[in-house]
XYZ file of C-alpha atoms in Angstrom:
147
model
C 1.143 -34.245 -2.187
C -2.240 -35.853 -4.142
C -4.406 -33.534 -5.949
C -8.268 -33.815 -5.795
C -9.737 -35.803 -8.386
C -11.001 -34.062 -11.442
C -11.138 -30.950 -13.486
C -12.124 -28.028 -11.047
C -13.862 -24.651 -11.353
C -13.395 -21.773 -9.280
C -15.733 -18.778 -9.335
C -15.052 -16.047 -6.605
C -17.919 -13.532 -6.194
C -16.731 -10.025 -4.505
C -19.252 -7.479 -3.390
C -17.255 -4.731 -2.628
C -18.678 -1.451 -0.817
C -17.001 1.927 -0.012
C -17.496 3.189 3.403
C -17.861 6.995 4.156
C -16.552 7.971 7.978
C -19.153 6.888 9.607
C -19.092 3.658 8.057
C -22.149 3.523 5.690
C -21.560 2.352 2.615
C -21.458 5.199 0.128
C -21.612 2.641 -2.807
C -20.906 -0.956 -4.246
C -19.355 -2.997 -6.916
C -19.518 -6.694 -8.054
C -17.026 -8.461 -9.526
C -16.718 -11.985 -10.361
C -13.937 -14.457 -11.595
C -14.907 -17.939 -13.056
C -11.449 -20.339 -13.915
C -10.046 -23.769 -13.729
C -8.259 -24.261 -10.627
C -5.348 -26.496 -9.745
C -6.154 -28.320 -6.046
C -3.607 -29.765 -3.600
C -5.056 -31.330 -0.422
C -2.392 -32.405 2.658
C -3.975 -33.363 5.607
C -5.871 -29.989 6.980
C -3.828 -28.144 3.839
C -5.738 -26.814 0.949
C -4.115 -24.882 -1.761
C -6.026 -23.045 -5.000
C -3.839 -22.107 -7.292
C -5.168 -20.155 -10.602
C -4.552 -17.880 -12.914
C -7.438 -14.890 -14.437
C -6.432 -12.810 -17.682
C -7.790 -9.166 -16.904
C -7.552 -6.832 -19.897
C -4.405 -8.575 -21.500
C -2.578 -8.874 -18.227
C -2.300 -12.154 -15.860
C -2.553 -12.618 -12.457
C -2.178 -15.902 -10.460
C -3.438 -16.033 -7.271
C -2.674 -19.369 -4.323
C -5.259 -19.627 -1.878
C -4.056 -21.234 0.982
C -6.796 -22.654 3.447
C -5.726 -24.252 7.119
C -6.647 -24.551 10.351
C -9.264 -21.317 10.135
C -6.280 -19.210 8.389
C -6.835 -18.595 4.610
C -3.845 -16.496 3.087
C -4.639 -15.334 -0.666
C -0.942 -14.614 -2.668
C -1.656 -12.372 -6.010
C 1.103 -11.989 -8.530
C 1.524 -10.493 -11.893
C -0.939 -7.276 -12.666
C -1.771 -7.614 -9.180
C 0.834 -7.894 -6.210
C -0.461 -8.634 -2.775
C -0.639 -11.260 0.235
C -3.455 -11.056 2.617
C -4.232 -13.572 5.387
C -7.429 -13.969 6.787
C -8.178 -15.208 10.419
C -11.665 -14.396 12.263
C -11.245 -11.344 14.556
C -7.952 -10.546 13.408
C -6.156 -7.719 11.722
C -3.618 -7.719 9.033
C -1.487 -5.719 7.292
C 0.266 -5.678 4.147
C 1.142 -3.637 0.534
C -1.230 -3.583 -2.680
C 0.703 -3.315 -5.501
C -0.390 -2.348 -9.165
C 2.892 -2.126 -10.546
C 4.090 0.638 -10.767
C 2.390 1.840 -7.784
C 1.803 0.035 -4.554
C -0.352 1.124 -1.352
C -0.801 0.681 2.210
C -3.212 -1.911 2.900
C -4.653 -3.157 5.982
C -7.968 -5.641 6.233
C -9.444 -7.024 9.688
C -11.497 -10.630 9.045
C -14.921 -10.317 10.469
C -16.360 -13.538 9.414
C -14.970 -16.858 7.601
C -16.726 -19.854 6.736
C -14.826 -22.648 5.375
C -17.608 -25.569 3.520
C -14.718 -26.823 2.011
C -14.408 -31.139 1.697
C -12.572 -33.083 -0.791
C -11.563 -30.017 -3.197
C -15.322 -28.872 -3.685
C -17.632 -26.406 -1.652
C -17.209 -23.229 -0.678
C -15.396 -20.447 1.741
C -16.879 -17.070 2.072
C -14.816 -14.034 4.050
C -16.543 -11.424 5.188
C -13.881 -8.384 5.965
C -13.316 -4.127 6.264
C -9.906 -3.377 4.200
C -8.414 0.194 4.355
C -6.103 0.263 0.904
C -4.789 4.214 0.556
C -6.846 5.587 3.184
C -9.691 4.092 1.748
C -12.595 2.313 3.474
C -14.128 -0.989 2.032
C -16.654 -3.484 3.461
C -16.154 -7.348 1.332
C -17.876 -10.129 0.797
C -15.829 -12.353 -0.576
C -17.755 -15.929 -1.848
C -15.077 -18.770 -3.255
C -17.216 -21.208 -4.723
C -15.158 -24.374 -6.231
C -17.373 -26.827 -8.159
C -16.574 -30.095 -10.718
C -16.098 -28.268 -14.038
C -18.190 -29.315 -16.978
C -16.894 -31.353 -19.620
């Protein structure tokens, strides 16, 4: 394995909206996350691997991009895998310990600008977690970080 040359930045920009019945979005949040990230590039294999400190508690999170698939792993305050492929549905659990619910997410849209550890990949996807209805727009940007 060779890592990508570099200190590296990720920032990951979520616009998240909930959905009434018919499918309208009812309302929106933004959120945004902006840490050093660890890189690993193997052939078509891309990994992101970083850690975000929300309110005292940790999460790390591995992105793993290949061959149009991008699987996200969350651990710590957050518990969750999700994997992302263009027309596809997938389903999974959302945990919060102690609590953990159903979660299901079908990718509309990826696009992967991704070369030599730099660029960006932005996921466009509905999720259903505990019955309710969310549009994302997920935006990983991952840039040389200032020294």
């Amino acid at each position: 394995m060779k890592g990508a040359a570099g200190v590296k930045k990720i920032n990951i920009v979520s616009i998240i909206e909930e959905l009434d019945d018919a499918g309208l979005a009812e309302s929106s949040e933004r959120t945004e996350v902006s840490v050093p990230v660890e890189i690993c590039e193997v052939g078509s294999l891309v990994t992101l691997s970083y850690t975000e400190v929300n309110e005292g508690q940790k999460c790390h999170s591995l992105i793993t991009v290949k061959d149009g698939e991008i699987t996200v792993r969350r651990s710590g305050s957050v518990e969750s895998e999700f994997v992302f492929s263009e027309k596809t549905s997938h389903k999974s659990l959302y945990k919060i310990p102690p609590y953990s619910f159903d979660a299901e997410i079908f990718t509309k849209k990826i696009r992967n600008n991704l070369t030599r550890g730099v660029g960006t990949l932005s996921i466009l996807y509905d999720m259903t977690v505990g019955g309710g209805k969310k549009r994302v727009n997920m935006k990983i940007s991952v840039t040389e970080a200032e020294q």
